[in-house]
Structure formats: C-alpha cells, structure tokens
Short mmCIF file of C-alpha atoms and ligand atoms in Angstrom, two decimals:
data_model
loop_
_atom_site.label_atom_id
_atom_site.label_comp_id
_atom_site.label_asym_id
_atom_site.label_seq_id
_atom_site.Cartn_x
_atom_site.Cartn_y
_atom_site.Cartn_z
CA UNK A 651 15.20 2.91 0.59
CA UNK A 652 13.14 5.24 2.69
CA UNK A 653 11.60 3.42 5.63
CA UNK A 654 10.37 6.54 7.38
CA UNK A 655 6.69 6.45 8.21
CA UNK A 656 4.21 8.67 6.43
CA UNK A 657 0.62 9.24 5.34
CA UNK A 658 -0.08 7.81 1.87
CA UNK A 659 -3.07 9.23 -0.01
CA UNK A 660 -4.95 6.62 -2.10
CA UNK A 661 -5.54 8.26 -5.50
CA UNK A 662 -8.66 6.23 -6.27
CA UNK A 663 -9.67 8.33 -9.27
CA UNK A 664 -10.82 7.04 -12.68
CA UNK A 665 -8.74 9.40 -14.83
CA UNK A 666 -5.59 11.50 -15.00
CA UNK A 667 -7.68 14.69 -15.27
CA UNK A 668 -9.45 14.07 -11.97
CA UNK A 669 -6.19 13.04 -10.33
CA UNK A 670 -4.40 16.24 -11.33
CA UNK A 671 -7.37 18.34 -10.29
CA UNK A 672 -6.98 16.80 -6.85
CA UNK A 673 -3.17 17.04 -6.67
CA UNK A 674 -3.23 20.68 -7.80
CA UNK A 675 -4.84 21.55 -4.45
CA UNK A 676 -1.53 20.71 -2.76
CA UNK A 677 0.68 23.73 -3.26
CA UNK A 678 2.91 23.51 -0.19
CA UNK A 679 3.43 19.80 0.36
CA UNK A 680 4.03 16.83 -1.93
CA UNK A 681 2.18 13.93 -0.29
CA UNK A 682 3.22 10.29 -0.73
CA UNK A 683 0.47 8.83 -2.98
CA UNK A 684 -0.86 5.40 -3.88
CA UNK A 685 -1.77 4.56 -7.48
CA UNK A 686 -4.03 1.52 -7.73
CA UNK A 687 -5.30 -0.69 -10.53
CA UNK A 688 -8.14 1.57 -11.67
CA UNK A 689 -5.96 4.60 -12.41
CA UNK A 690 -2.99 2.57 -13.68
CA UNK A 691 -5.07 0.50 -16.08
CA UNK A 692 -6.90 3.61 -17.30
CA UNK A 693 -3.85 5.76 -17.90
CA UNK A 694 -0.86 3.40 -18.11
CA UNK A 695 2.70 4.00 -16.95
CA UNK A 696 2.62 7.63 -18.08
CA UNK A 697 0.51 8.57 -15.06
CA UNK A 698 3.29 7.21 -12.82
CA UNK A 699 5.98 9.19 -14.67
CA UNK A 700 3.94 12.40 -14.51
CA UNK A 701 3.11 12.16 -10.82
CA UNK A 702 6.73 11.31 -10.08
CA UNK A 703 7.84 14.34 -12.13
CA UNK A 704 5.56 16.47 -9.96
CA UNK A 705 7.68 15.43 -6.98
CA UNK A 706 5.49 12.86 -5.22
CA UNK A 707 6.66 9.55 -3.80
CA UNK A 708 4.55 6.72 -5.23
CA UNK A 709 3.24 3.41 -3.89
CA UNK A 710 2.16 1.40 -6.94
CA UNK A 711 -0.57 -0.92 -5.64
CA UNK A 712 -0.80 -3.53 -8.41
CA UNK A 713 -0.59 -6.67 -6.23
CA UNK A 714 1.41 -8.85 -8.64
CA UNK A 715 0.88 -12.63 -8.52
CA UNK A 716 2.23 -14.86 -11.31
CA UNK A 717 5.06 -17.30 -12.00
CA UNK A 718 8.45 -16.09 -10.66
CA UNK A 719 9.93 -15.28 -14.09
CA UNK A 720 6.95 -13.14 -15.11
CA UNK A 721 6.89 -11.27 -11.80
CA UNK A 722 10.66 -10.72 -12.03
CA UNK A 723 10.36 -9.16 -15.48
CA UNK A 724 7.30 -7.09 -14.63
CA UNK A 725 8.94 -5.75 -11.48
CA UNK A 726 12.00 -4.75 -13.51
CA UNK A 727 9.76 -2.59 -15.69
CA UNK A 728 7.93 -1.05 -12.71
CA UNK A 729 11.18 -0.28 -10.88
CA UNK A 730 12.33 1.63 -13.96
CA UNK A 731 9.39 4.02 -13.49
CA UNK A 732 11.08 5.37 -10.36
CA UNK A 733 8.38 4.24 -7.93
CA UNK A 734 9.09 4.17 -4.18
CA UNK A 735 6.93 1.23 -3.07
CA UNK A 736 5.17 -1.66 -4.80
CA UNK A 737 3.37 -4.83 -3.71
CA UNK A 738 2.58 -8.44 -4.56
CA UNK A 739 0.50 -11.31 -3.21
CA UNK A 740 2.42 -13.43 -0.69
CA UNK A 741 0.25 -16.33 -1.98
CA UNK A 742 2.70 -16.45 -4.91
CA UNK A 743 5.14 -18.06 -2.42
CA UNK A 744 8.76 -17.44 -1.49
CA UNK A 745 10.40 -18.13 -4.86
CA UNK A 746 8.11 -15.62 -6.56
CA UNK A 747 8.82 -13.02 -3.88
CA UNK A 748 12.60 -13.52 -4.24
CA UNK A 749 12.29 -13.18 -8.02
CA UNK A 750 10.39 -9.92 -7.47
CA UNK A 751 13.22 -8.46 -5.39
CA UNK A 752 15.80 -9.40 -8.02
CA UNK A 753 13.68 -7.74 -10.69
CA UNK A 754 13.18 -4.59 -8.63
CA UNK A 755 16.85 -4.06 -7.82
CA UNK A 756 18.28 -1.36 -10.06
CA UNK A 757 21.82 -1.30 -11.46
CA UNK A 758 22.90 1.11 -8.70
CA UNK A 759 21.67 -1.32 -6.02
CA UNK A 760 18.61 0.75 -5.00
CA UNK A 761 15.06 -0.58 -5.24
CA UNK A 762 11.53 0.43 -4.23
CA UNK A 763 10.19 -0.95 -0.95
CA UNK A 764 8.45 -4.28 -1.58
CA UNK A 765 5.36 -5.01 0.50
CA UNK A 766 3.26 -8.21 0.56
CA UNK A 767 -0.48 -8.58 0.70
CA UNK A 768 -1.13 -11.55 3.02
CA UNK A 769 -4.85 -12.32 2.85
CA UNK A 770 -7.17 -9.69 1.41
CA UNK A 771 -9.35 -8.22 4.15
CA UNK A 772 -12.36 -9.01 1.94
CA UNK A 773 -11.67 -12.76 2.28
CA UNK A 774 -13.66 -14.44 5.06
CA UNK A 775 -12.71 -17.43 7.22
CA UNK A 776 -15.48 -19.38 5.44
CA UNK A 777 -14.04 -18.62 2.00
CA UNK A 778 -10.57 -19.55 3.24
CA UNK A 779 -11.79 -22.96 4.41
CA UNK A 780 -14.56 -23.88 1.95
CA UNK A 781 -13.37 -22.28 -1.30
CA UNK A 782 -9.59 -22.02 -0.96
CA UNK A 783 -9.28 -25.24 1.12
CA UNK A 784 -6.92 -23.55 3.60
CA UNK A 785 -7.55 -25.22 6.95
CA UNK A 786 -5.39 -22.87 9.08
CA UNK A 787 -7.19 -19.94 10.70
CA UNK A 788 -7.10 -16.46 9.18
CA UNK A 789 -4.68 -15.04 11.81
CA UNK A 790 -2.35 -18.06 11.41
CA UNK A 791 -2.41 -17.67 7.64
CA UNK A 792 -1.73 -13.93 7.79
CA UNK A 793 1.24 -14.38 10.15
CA UNK A 794 2.68 -17.30 8.16
CA UNK A 795 2.45 -15.32 4.91
CA UNK A 796 4.11 -12.34 6.64
CA UNK A 797 6.93 -14.63 7.83
CA UNK A 798 7.33 -16.01 4.30
CA UNK A 799 7.59 -12.44 3.01
CA UNK A 800 10.25 -11.66 5.61
CA UNK A 801 12.17 -14.82 4.71
CA UNK A 802 12.09 -13.84 1.03
CA UNK A 803 13.63 -10.48 1.95
CA UNK A 804 10.56 -8.25 1.56
CA UNK A 805 10.28 -5.06 3.59
CA UNK A 806 6.83 -5.52 5.08
CA UNK A 807 3.14 -6.24 4.61
CA UNK A 808 -0.17 -4.49 4.08
CA UNK A 809 -2.38 -5.18 7.09
CA UNK A 810 -4.92 -3.69 9.45
CA UNK A 811 -3.46 -1.45 12.19
CA UNK A 812 -5.09 -3.97 14.53
CA UNK A 813 -2.76 -6.69 13.16
CA UNK A 814 0.38 -4.53 13.16
CA UNK A 815 1.56 -5.54 16.63
CA UNK A 816 1.23 -9.28 15.87
CA UNK A 817 3.08 -8.85 12.58
CA UNK A 818 5.91 -6.97 14.33
CA UNK A 819 6.04 -9.60 17.09
CA UNK A 820 6.43 -12.34 14.46
CA UNK A 821 8.68 -10.54 11.98
CA UNK A 822 10.56 -7.91 13.99
CA UNK A 823 10.07 -4.20 14.64
CA UNK A 824 11.87 -3.19 11.45
CA UNK A 825 9.37 -5.11 9.29
CA UNK A 826 7.10 -2.44 7.81
CA UNK A 827 3.34 -2.36 8.26
CA UNK A 828 1.34 -0.39 5.69
CA UNK A 829 -2.18 0.02 6.99
CA UNK A 830 -5.42 1.08 5.24
CA UNK A 831 -8.83 1.30 6.94
CA UNK A 832 -8.08 4.72 8.43
CA UNK A 833 -10.77 7.21 9.37
CA UNK A 834 -10.67 10.56 11.15
CA UNK A 835 -12.78 10.51 14.31
CA UNK A 836 -15.57 12.45 12.53
CA UNK A 837 -15.44 10.85 9.04
CA UNK A 838 -17.78 8.18 7.63
CA UNK A 839 -16.65 4.53 7.72
CA UNK A 840 -17.89 4.03 4.10
CA UNK A 841 -17.44 0.33 3.22
CA UNK A 842 -14.57 -0.26 5.67
CA UNK A 843 -15.59 -2.59 8.47
CA UNK A 844 -12.90 -2.07 11.11
CA UNK A 845 -11.54 1.46 11.12
CA UNK A 846 -8.76 3.14 13.08
CA UNK A 847 -7.85 6.81 13.50
CA UNK A 848 -4.36 7.99 12.48
CA UNK A 849 -3.43 8.44 16.14
CA UNK A 850 -4.62 4.91 17.00
CA UNK A 851 -2.70 3.52 14.02
CA UNK A 852 0.44 5.19 15.35
CA UNK A 853 -0.19 3.61 18.77
CA UNK A 854 -0.60 0.22 17.09
CA UNK A 855 2.81 0.55 15.42
CA UNK A 856 1.76 1.24 11.80
CA UNK A 857 4.63 2.60 9.74
CA UNK A 858 2.55 4.02 6.88
CA UNK A 859 -1.17 4.73 6.86
CA UNK A 860 -3.10 4.62 3.58
CA UNK A 861 -5.95 7.14 3.54
CA UNK A 862 -8.38 7.52 0.66
CA UNK A 863 -11.85 8.99 0.96
CA UNK A 864 -11.34 10.84 4.27
CA UNK A 865 -8.91 13.04 2.29
CA UNK A 866 -10.03 12.75 -1.36
CA UNK A 867 -13.72 13.38 -0.57
CA UNK A 868 -13.13 15.99 2.15
CA UNK A 869 -14.44 19.50 1.69
CA UNK A 870 -10.86 20.68 2.07
CA UNK A 871 -8.47 17.82 1.22
CA UNK A 872 -5.36 19.77 2.23
CA UNK A 873 -6.76 20.41 5.72
CA UNK A 874 -7.80 16.74 6.03
CA UNK A 875 -4.34 15.59 4.91
CA UNK A 876 -2.65 17.88 7.41
CA UNK A 877 -4.90 16.58 10.18
CA UNK A 878 -3.94 12.99 9.33
CA UNK A 879 -0.24 13.86 9.16
CA UNK A 880 -0.34 15.77 12.46
CA UNK A 881 -2.16 12.93 14.24
CA UNK A 882 0.03 10.22 12.75
CA UNK A 883 3.49 11.74 12.55
CA UNK A 884 3.12 14.40 15.26
O1 LIG B 575 -11.08 5.39 0.85
P1 LIG B 575 -10.34 4.48 1.78
O2 LIG B 575 -9.54 5.22 2.85
O3 LIG B 575 -11.20 3.39 2.36
O4 LIG B 575 -9.26 3.78 0.84
C1 LIG B 575 -8.38 2.80 1.29
C2 LIG B 575 -7.45 2.37 0.19
O5 LIG B 575 -6.70 1.25 0.66
C3 LIG B 575 -8.17 1.90 -1.07
O6 LIG B 575 -7.31 2.22 -2.18
C4 LIG B 575 -8.26 0.41 -0.89
O7 LIG B 575 -8.30 -0.30 -2.09
C5 LIG B 575 -6.97 0.10 -0.12
N1 LIG B 575 -7.02 -1.11 0.69
C6 LIG B 575 -7.95 -1.32 1.71
N2 LIG B 575 -7.95 -2.47 2.44
C7 LIG B 575 -7.06 -3.43 2.18
C8 LIG B 575 -6.11 -3.25 1.16
C9 LIG B 575 -6.13 -2.07 0.43
O8 LIG B 575 -8.75 -0.43 1.97
N3 LIG B 575 -7.05 -4.52 2.90
#
C-alpha cells in the first residue's frame, strides 16, 4: 500500500476519448487520477485497465453501499483491475466495511487503499435530521462514521481539508484524509462552497488532495497540475 500523499486529478470526463485527449498532455509525469461514476459507467472496466496500462495510479470513486456479501464480491472484482484506491459509504456500517476489505485483499496479501465517505458534503443538517432521522449533529456523525471506518480496518476517509485535523485527532495521524474542494488562489470556486488552496490543505493535514476543474479546465493543465503539486508536496 502506498500511503504517500499526492495530488489526485479528478477525471470528470464523459468519454474515453476526452479523457485520453487530456491525459496525452502529460508527457513527463504520470499523475494519480480519480475515475468517478460518470466515466466508469460510460466506458466500463476497460477504461481502468487502459489508464493503468498508461502508468497512472487510480482512485476508483464508486462509493459502494450494499449488503456485505455484495460489496465483498464487487470489491474483489475491482481489486483485480489493479486500482490503487477505492471507496465506499461508511453508512453501510462496520460489517460491510470489513467485508469490503476481505474482498479487496489479493492472493499476495496486497490491496488498494480503502477510503470511506462519511456524510456527503451535499447533505445538510436539515436533511440529516428531517429526512434521514439522524438526531446527532453533522460533525458528530462525520467523526463517528470515521471512527467506525477505522475500527473496520479502513485506511481513511474523504473529507474537507477543514475537517482533516478533527478526523486525525479522533482516528490517529496515520488515518488518511483524502480532500476535495481544492482551488488555486486565482481559480473560480465553481459549485464548491468551502474551498481550500493546496498549501492550506497541506497545513490542515490532508494526505491527498483531489483536484478537478482547476486542472482539467485550465488553459495549460500541466502547468496547473505542477502548481498544485509544488504547493501541496513542496
Ligand atoms: O472540479 P472539482 O475540483 O470541484 O472536483 C472535485 C472532485 O471531487 C469531483 O470529482 C467531485 O465529485 C469530488 N468530490 C467533491 N466533494 C466531495 C466528494 C467528492 O468535490 N465531498
């Protein structure tokens, strides 16, 4: 398992063609990339195999959430694609998370990093209380779900850089925080509400930053990527 921090580029493209057009710009480095539902459902597992064959590390952001047996079997398939990181919803509870780890573990004992989504950042306190009937506050819920993930043996959580310190305080420094909502000082916030620069994310203790549009929509994506990497990794 590679727990070393890095910049992960979110490949939020609708097709393989557009994805390769973007990746072809990177001649010198092989960035760690995130494949989400849109691209995976459009192109299937072949897109993962091809990007892996090009030499990139891959975070497969499919957020699994089902009964333990189904998640176990699905994770076994995903692990076989050679991915480096994958995630699930901590709302599936500890037994499901343990089943996921068993499914991910390859015959040689290696496995991709497994990261939990606690509460989606799009969920409000009102929705939590009135629709989901969860009476604990959002921060309490996030920390409890992170602790459940730790107890199940997961490697970390997806969270805001602004939550990273609390997660580390509750779950230990070695527990990984993967943090989206990153913007360069001069880039647009888009639809993100609370944004953090790569340097601020580093200060907050993020282990991996996930950066989409500030790199994918930049005039020169390679320059934007290098700026993020320099600010975050040093
Ligand atoms: O373009 P942008 O940098 O906002 O992309 C961020 C990426 O991180 C997107 O793929 C988005 O789905 C993902 N993400 C997020 N906020 C979360 C979880 C995932 O922005 N809470």
